[in-house]
Amino acid sequence: RPDNHYVVKGNAGSPYAIKDYYDVCPDLAENIDNRIEEFEALVTRTHKEGMKVLIDFVPNHTARQYYSDKKPSGIEDFGVSDNCDMFFSPQNNYYYITRQQFCPSIDLGEGADRYVEFPAKATGNDCFNAFCGEYDWYETVKLNYGKDYGDGTTHFDPIPNTWLKMLHILRYWAAKGVDGFRCDMVFMVPLEFWNWVIPNVKKDYPHVVFIGEIYDVNLYRPFLSYGCFDYLYDKVNLYDTLVGIQRHNVSAAQLTHSWQAVDGIGDRMLNFLENHDEVRFGSREYAENPLLVVPSLVVSSMINTGPMMIYYGQELGEQAKDNEGFAGDNNRTTIFDYWSLDTVRRWYNNGECDGAHLTSQEKWLRSTYAKILSICNKEKAVSEGTFFDLMYVNLNNPDFNPHRQFAFLRHHGDDTLLIVANFDHQTVDIKVNIPNEAFDYMDLPDGQGMCVELLSGTRQSKRLTRGERFEMSVGANSASIWRIRKKNFKPI
């Protein structure tokens, strides 16, 4: 059933304006009638390659014209049994602006083509009136989880109908082999819902992972502990700090405050440098040059044992320079229109996927991403190890610039990694203080031994002794990762 185009953003429409929670977008199918079977085959192929499949779960809102043509037998669409004469009812799926027609500031057409909604429903970004604007999420409708936004009261007993519908949807996809859900805007849905729904899904699908998109550090701990999430976006903390360092001359020493803000839960943070909401790293609104990514990538992927998310085309240095339909030229890759990225097309090379048409710089960047992410997976000091911040003993170090360099240790078993990210546009020769506390905490060797710099493969005999500084050179907009293996060291 087609949507009225006046309440669709772009030609494709936002993938976050959910038309049918039980369906796959027909545009993704080779044979539209077999799109569910094609998705199931995709899951099977992916699992055979040793990978996992995560999909988006958008709990806060639906498209304005929600209708499921793939729902299982016995399932009722959202809103079908709602009492539309009430702004709020605990068993309604939507909120209604009673006795008012939907009258946004956008054009709704004329005649038979006009979009008419009466009574108006609340709009997805918590716009509880009939007059949303062009910058509101006017293509979406807010779902009702039992909270009355009129007086602030909550009504969770008996279980709201929306909760039951959403549990069925999550279990439907888990039964198809989906390994996890990236949950959209989780803070816009009551925390009590997550406390109820995630354990209920995991009763039968304990392996399923839940990742929450969230933008308030103060909510991290409640959503992890009471909300039962496995991981959360760390956008407003680590990501924003890295943007500030790269773009606004914020001191690299501020990264200490970033990890301290999530101390004890850092390993449950999902780190990233790009996603569909944020500008591309190489865009004019961020770094302007994708080749400058190494220090940010090293910090975000190695500061804890949490997962790292890479957005498609990021590893090729996609800069989002195109004017892309509804979204325009906004330094992001559009989610509203049918589009094709030049970088990805050239890597894809008519299905060869060999990158034959990439530039030398793009090939270097892709191999650099692969190298850094492989270190994250292969080196247990990163994937499983402990963390030690070295900044507090280097803030006044004359041979180290804490505004442009960030230094830390990762340790596991016999191996310690000394990692220095250099955000400076010049190569630097530095001497890093390593305190006695680090020697004791990580049982570091004290002497001379052969070390390996993991990004370059350089092998070099190094001195690591109490009271002396560790010397190294770090390239401009780069990083050094020295692996110190205890058995390779001898006392001096």
PDB file of N, CA and C in Angstrom, residues 269-329:
ATOM      1  N   MET A 269      30.323   0.590  25.959  1.00  0.00           N
ATOM      2  CA  MET A 269      30.072   1.704  25.052  1.00  0.00           C
ATOM      3  C   MET A 269      30.335   1.268  23.610  1.00  0.00           C
ATOM      4  N   LEU A 270      29.458   1.648  22.706  1.00  0.00           N
ATOM      5  CA  LEU A 270      29.689   1.473  21.271  1.00  0.00           C
ATOM      6  C   LEU A 270      30.311   2.762  20.756  1.00  0.00           C
ATOM      7  N   ASN A 271      31.558   2.675  20.316  1.00  0.00           N
ATOM      8  CA  ASN A 271      32.257   3.856  19.816  1.00  0.00           C
ATOM      9  C   ASN A 271      32.158   3.928  18.297  1.00  0.00           C
ATOM     10  N   PHE A 272      32.272   5.123  17.770  1.00  0.00           N
ATOM     11  CA  PHE A 272      32.171   5.328  16.323  1.00  0.00           C
ATOM     12  C   PHE A 272      32.730   6.701  15.975  1.00  0.00           C
ATOM     13  N   LEU A 273      33.047   6.871  14.702  1.00  0.00           N
ATOM     14  CA  LEU A 273      33.429   8.172  14.156  1.00  0.00           C
ATOM     15  C   LEU A 273      32.431   8.649  13.111  1.00  0.00           C
ATOM     16  N   GLU A 274      31.602   7.729  12.625  1.00  0.00           N
ATOM     17  CA  GLU A 274      30.575   8.075  11.644  1.00  0.00           C
ATOM     18  C   GLU A 274      29.340   7.209  11.873  1.00  0.00           C
ATOM     19  N   ASN A 275      28.193   7.762  11.577  1.00  0.00           N
ATOM     20  CA  ASN A 275      26.967   6.985  11.414  1.00  0.00           C
ATOM     21  C   ASN A 275      25.997   7.818  10.582  1.00  0.00           C
ATOM     22  N   HIS A 276      24.794   7.331  10.382  1.00  0.00           N
ATOM     23  CA  HIS A 276      23.885   8.013   9.450  1.00  0.00           C
ATOM     24  C   HIS A 276      23.441   9.380   9.956  1.00  0.00           C
ATOM     25  N   ASP A 277      23.500   9.607  11.271  1.00  0.00           N
ATOM     26  CA  ASP A 277      23.077  10.895  11.829  1.00  0.00           C
ATOM     27  C   ASP A 277      24.172  11.952  11.769  1.00  0.00           C
ATOM     28  N   GLU A 278      25.425  11.515  11.810  1.00  0.00           N
ATOM     29  CA  GLU A 278      26.542  12.450  11.945  1.00  0.00           C
ATOM     30  C   GLU A 278      27.178  12.747  10.590  1.00  0.00           C
ATOM     31  N   VAL A 279      27.902  13.860  10.543  1.00  0.00           N
ATOM     32  CA  VAL A 279      28.613  14.214   9.316  1.00  0.00           C
ATOM     33  C   VAL A 279      29.749  13.228   9.086  1.00  0.00           C
ATOM     34  N   ARG A 280      30.122  13.065   7.831  1.00  0.00           N
ATOM     35  CA  ARG A 280      31.257  12.211   7.491  1.00  0.00           C
ATOM     36  C   ARG A 280      32.549  12.803   8.066  1.00  0.00           C
ATOM     37  N   PHE A 281      33.449  11.923   8.515  1.00  0.00           N
ATOM     38  CA  PHE A 281      34.700  12.397   9.106  1.00  0.00           C
ATOM     39  C   PHE A 281      35.461  13.297   8.143  1.00  0.00           C
ATOM     40  N   GLY A 282      35.511  12.918   6.877  1.00  0.00           N
ATOM     41  CA  GLY A 282      36.284  13.677   5.904  1.00  0.00           C
ATOM     42  C   GLY A 282      35.564  14.866   5.318  1.00  0.00           C
ATOM     43  N   SER A 283      34.347  15.151   5.792  1.00  0.00           N
ATOM     44  CA  SER A 283      33.566  16.256   5.234  1.00  0.00           C
ATOM     45  C   SER A 283      34.111  17.599   5.691  1.00  0.00           C
ATOM     46  N   ARG A 284      33.650  18.659   5.035  1.00  0.00           N
ATOM     47  CA  ARG A 284      34.123  19.997   5.374  1.00  0.00           C
ATOM     48  C   ARG A 284      33.652  20.438   6.758  1.00  0.00           C
ATOM     49  N   GLU A 285      32.659  19.746   7.317  1.00  0.00           N
ATOM     50  CA  GLU A 285      32.147  20.106   8.636  1.00  0.00           C
ATOM     51  C   GLU A 285      32.873  19.370   9.765  1.00  0.00           C
ATOM     52  N   TYR A 286      33.757  18.431   9.396  1.00  0.00           N
ATOM     53  CA  TYR A 286      34.489  17.692  10.432  1.00  0.00           C
ATOM     54  C   TYR A 286      35.982  17.901  10.190  1.00  0.00           C
ATOM     55  N   ALA A 287      36.664  16.908   9.628  1.00  0.00           N
ATOM     56  CA  ALA A 287      38.121  17.011   9.486  1.00  0.00           C
ATOM     57  C   ALA A 287      38.549  17.589   8.143  1.00  0.00           C
ATOM     58  N   GLU A 288      37.627  17.596   7.169  1.00  0.00           N
ATOM     59  CA  GLU A 288      37.878  18.079   5.805  1.00  0.00           C
ATOM     60  C   GLU A 288      38.769  17.152   4.994  1.00  0.00           C
ATOM     61  N   ASN A 289      39.497  16.276   5.639  1.00  0.00           N
ATOM     62  CA  ASN A 289      40.411  15.359   4.962  1.00  0.00           C
ATOM     63  C   ASN A 289      40.304  13.993   5.637  1.00  0.00           C
ATOM     64  N   PRO A 290      39.814  12.970   4.935  1.00  0.00           N
ATOM     65  CA  PRO A 290      39.637  11.655   5.570  1.00  0.00           C
ATOM     66  C   PRO A 290      40.943  10.994   5.972  1.00  0.00           C
ATOM     67  N   LEU A 291      42.065  11.445   5.410  1.00  0.00           N
ATOM     68  CA  LEU A 291      43.357  10.839   5.732  1.00  0.00           C
ATOM     69  C   LEU A 291      43.844  11.215   7.125  1.00  0.00           C
ATOM     70  N   LEU A 292      43.165  12.148   7.776  1.00  0.00           N
ATOM     71  CA  LEU A 292      43.567  12.578   9.120  1.00  0.00           C
ATOM     72  C   LEU A 292      42.964  11.704  10.214  1.00  0.00           C
ATOM     73  N   VAL A 293      42.358  10.601   9.853  1.00  0.00           N
ATOM     74  CA  VAL A 293      41.524   9.847  10.784  1.00  0.00           C
ATOM     75  C   VAL A 293      42.294   9.006  11.798  1.00  0.00           C
ATOM     76  N   VAL A 294      43.553   8.703  11.542  1.00  0.00           N
ATOM     77  CA  VAL A 294      44.248   7.677  12.332  1.00  0.00           C
ATOM     78  C   VAL A 294      44.216   7.922  13.839  1.00  0.00           C
ATOM     79  N   PRO A 295      44.592   9.107  14.340  1.00  0.00           N
ATOM     80  CA  PRO A 295      44.568   9.261  15.805  1.00  0.00           C
ATOM     81  C   PRO A 295      43.178   9.080  16.406  1.00  0.00           C
ATOM     82  N   SER A 296      42.160   9.617  15.753  1.00  0.00           N
ATOM     83  CA  SER A 296      40.796   9.445  16.262  1.00  0.00           C
ATOM     84  C   SER A 296      40.364   7.984  16.208  1.00  0.00           C
ATOM     85  N   LEU A 297      40.727   7.299  15.128  1.00  0.00           N
ATOM     86  CA  LEU A 297      40.354   5.893  14.983  1.00  0.00           C
ATOM     87  C   LEU A 297      41.043   5.034  16.030  1.00  0.00           C
ATOM     88  N   VAL A 298      42.317   5.296  16.284  1.00  0.00           N
ATOM     89  CA  VAL A 298      43.056   4.526  17.284  1.00  0.00           C
ATOM     90  C   VAL A 298      42.458   4.734  18.672  1.00  0.00           C
ATOM     91  N   VAL A 299      42.169   5.975  19.024  1.00  0.00           N
ATOM     92  CA  VAL A 299      41.604   6.240  20.351  1.00  0.00           C
ATOM     93  C   VAL A 299      40.224   5.602  20.491  1.00  0.00           C
ATOM     94  N   SER A 300      39.344   5.831  19.526  1.00  0.00           N
ATOM     95  CA  SER A 300      37.967   5.346  19.666  1.00  0.00           C
ATOM     96  C   SER A 300      37.892   3.825  19.645  1.00  0.00           C
ATOM     97  N   SER A 301      38.810   3.172  18.954  1.00  0.00           N
ATOM     98  CA  SER A 301      38.755   1.712  18.857  1.00  0.00           C
ATOM     99  C   SER A 301      39.577   1.003  19.925  1.00  0.00           C
ATOM    100  N   MET A 302      40.484   1.725  20.589  1.00  0.00           N
ATOM    101  CA  MET A 302      41.403   1.058  21.517  1.00  0.00           C
ATOM    102  C   MET A 302      41.334   1.553  22.949  1.00  0.00           C
ATOM    103  N   ILE A 303      40.496   2.541  23.240  1.00  0.00           N
ATOM    104  CA  ILE A 303      40.461   3.103  24.587  1.00  0.00           C
ATOM    105  C   ILE A 303      39.752   2.167  25.567  1.00  0.00           C
ATOM    106  N   ASN A 304      38.966   1.228  25.063  1.00  0.00           N
ATOM    107  CA  ASN A 304      38.324   0.232  25.918  1.00  0.00           C
ATOM    108  C   ASN A 304      38.085  -1.032  25.100  1.00  0.00           C
ATOM    109  N   THR A 305      37.438  -2.014  25.700  1.00  0.00           N
ATOM    110  CA  THR A 305      37.191  -3.276  25.000  1.00  0.00           C
ATOM    111  C   THR A 305      35.825  -3.309  24.321  1.00  0.00           C
ATOM    112  N   GLY A 306      35.120  -2.192  24.336  1.00  0.00           N
ATOM    113  CA  GLY A 306      33.803  -2.143  23.715  1.00  0.00           C
ATOM    114  C   GLY A 306      33.872  -2.234  22.203  1.00  0.00           C
ATOM    115  N   PRO A 307      32.733  -2.436  21.551  1.00  0.00           N
ATOM    116  CA  PRO A 307      32.697  -2.569  20.093  1.00  0.00           C
ATOM    117  C   PRO A 307      32.925  -1.237  19.387  1.00  0.00           C
ATOM    118  N   MET A 308      33.389  -1.327  18.159  1.00  0.00           N
ATOM    119  CA  MET A 308      33.632  -0.165  17.305  1.00  0.00           C
ATOM    120  C   MET A 308      32.765  -0.302  16.062  1.00  0.00           C
ATOM    121  N   MET A 309      32.025   0.734  15.732  1.00  0.00           N
ATOM    122  CA  MET A 309      31.145   0.716  14.566  1.00  0.00           C
ATOM    123  C   MET A 309      31.783   1.486  13.412  1.00  0.00           C
ATOM    124  N   ILE A 310      31.781   0.880  12.235  1.00  0.00           N
ATOM    125  CA  ILE A 310      32.265   1.522  11.012  1.00  0.00           C
ATOM    126  C   ILE A 310      31.086   1.684  10.062  1.00  0.00           C
ATOM    127  N   TYR A 311      30.884   2.884   9.571  1.00  0.00           N
ATOM    128  CA  TYR A 311      29.775   3.192   8.663  1.00  0.00           C
ATOM    129  C   TYR A 311      30.203   2.902   7.230  1.00  0.00           C
ATOM    130  N   TYR A 312      29.256   2.505   6.384  1.00  0.00           N
ATOM    131  CA  TYR A 312      29.649   2.081   5.039  1.00  0.00           C
ATOM    132  C   TYR A 312      30.276   3.244   4.261  1.00  0.00           C
ATOM    133  N   GLY A 313      31.392   2.946   3.615  1.00  0.00           N
ATOM    134  CA  GLY A 313      32.132   3.962   2.873  1.00  0.00           C
ATOM    135  C   GLY A 313      33.105   4.749   3.725  1.00  0.00           C
ATOM    136  N   GLN A 314      33.030   4.617   5.038  1.00  0.00           N
ATOM    137  CA  GLN A 314      33.942   5.350   5.926  1.00  0.00           C
ATOM    138  C   GLN A 314      35.384   4.963   5.658  1.00  0.00           C
ATOM    139  N   GLU A 315      35.620   3.660   5.470  1.00  0.00           N
ATOM    140  CA  GLU A 315      36.983   3.168   5.274  1.00  0.00           C
ATOM    141  C   GLU A 315      37.560   3.585   3.929  1.00  0.00           C
ATOM    142  N   LEU A 316      36.713   4.142   3.052  1.00  0.00           N
ATOM    143  CA  LEU A 316      37.166   4.637   1.752  1.00  0.00           C
ATOM    144  C   LEU A 316      37.340   6.150   1.755  1.00  0.00           C
ATOM    145  N   GLY A 317      37.004   6.777   2.868  1.00  0.00           N
ATOM    146  CA  GLY A 317      37.140   8.227   2.963  1.00  0.00           C
ATOM    147  C   GLY A 317      35.998   8.991   2.325  1.00  0.00           C
ATOM    148  N   GLU A 318      34.812   8.383   2.260  1.00  0.00           N
ATOM    149  CA  GLU A 318      33.643   9.068   1.695  1.00  0.00           C
ATOM    150  C   GLU A 318      33.433  10.414   2.401  1.00  0.00           C
ATOM    151  N   GLN A 319      33.283  11.486   1.588  1.00  0.00           N
ATOM    152  CA  GLN A 319      33.181  12.833   2.141  1.00  0.00           C
ATOM    153  C   GLN A 319      31.788  13.449   2.035  1.00  0.00           C
ATOM    154  N   ALA A 320      30.848  12.754   1.391  1.00  0.00           N
ATOM    155  CA  ALA A 320      29.466  13.239   1.275  1.00  0.00           C
ATOM    156  C   ALA A 320      29.413  14.649   0.696  1.00  0.00           C
ATOM    157  N   LYS A 321      29.999  14.816  -0.468  1.00  0.00           N
ATOM    158  CA  LYS A 321      30.029  16.126  -1.114  1.00  0.00           C
ATOM    159  C   LYS A 321      28.823  16.386  -2.006  1.00  0.00           C
ATOM    160  N   ASP A 322      27.988  15.363  -2.222  1.00  0.00           N
ATOM    161  CA  ASP A 322      26.890  15.502  -3.174  1.00  0.00           C
ATOM    162  C   ASP A 322      25.702  16.249  -2.568  1.00  0.00           C
ATOM    163  N   ASN A 323      24.918  16.847  -3.453  1.00  0.00           N
ATOM    164  CA  ASN A 323      23.631  17.426  -3.063  1.00  0.00           C
ATOM    165  C   ASN A 323      22.590  16.332  -3.266  1.00  0.00           C
ATOM    166  N   GLU A 324      22.165  15.719  -2.155  1.00  0.00           N
ATOM    167  CA  GLU A 324      21.458  14.450  -2.232  1.00  0.00           C
ATOM    168  C   GLU A 324      19.958  14.597  -1.942  1.00  0.00           C
ATOM    169  N   GLY A 325      19.236  15.160  -2.878  1.00  0.00           N
ATOM    170  CA  GLY A 325      17.786  15.184  -2.770  1.00  0.00           C
ATOM    171  C   GLY A 325      17.269  15.926  -1.557  1.00  0.00           C
ATOM    172  N   PHE A 326      16.375  15.299  -0.801  1.00  0.00           N
ATOM    173  CA  PHE A 326      15.711  15.946   0.323  1.00  0.00           C
ATOM    174  C   PHE A 326      16.715  16.472   1.344  1.00  0.00           C
ATOM    175  N   ALA A 327      17.737  15.703   1.662  1.00  0.00           N
ATOM    176  CA  ALA A 327      18.704  16.104   2.690  1.00  0.00           C
ATOM    177  C   ALA A 327      19.618  17.221   2.212  1.00  0.00           C
ATOM    178  N   GLY A 328      19.766  17.361   0.902  1.00  0.00           N
ATOM    179  CA  GLY A 328      20.627  18.408   0.368  1.00  0.00           C
ATOM    180  C   GLY A 328      22.101  18.112   0.584  1.00  0.00           C
ATOM    181  N   ASP A 329      22.898  19.153   0.516  1.00  0.00           N
ATOM    182  CA  ASP A 329      24.349  19.044   0.696  1.00  0.00           C
ATOM    183  C   ASP A 329      24.650  19.335   2.164  1.00  0.00           C
TER     184      ASP A 329
END
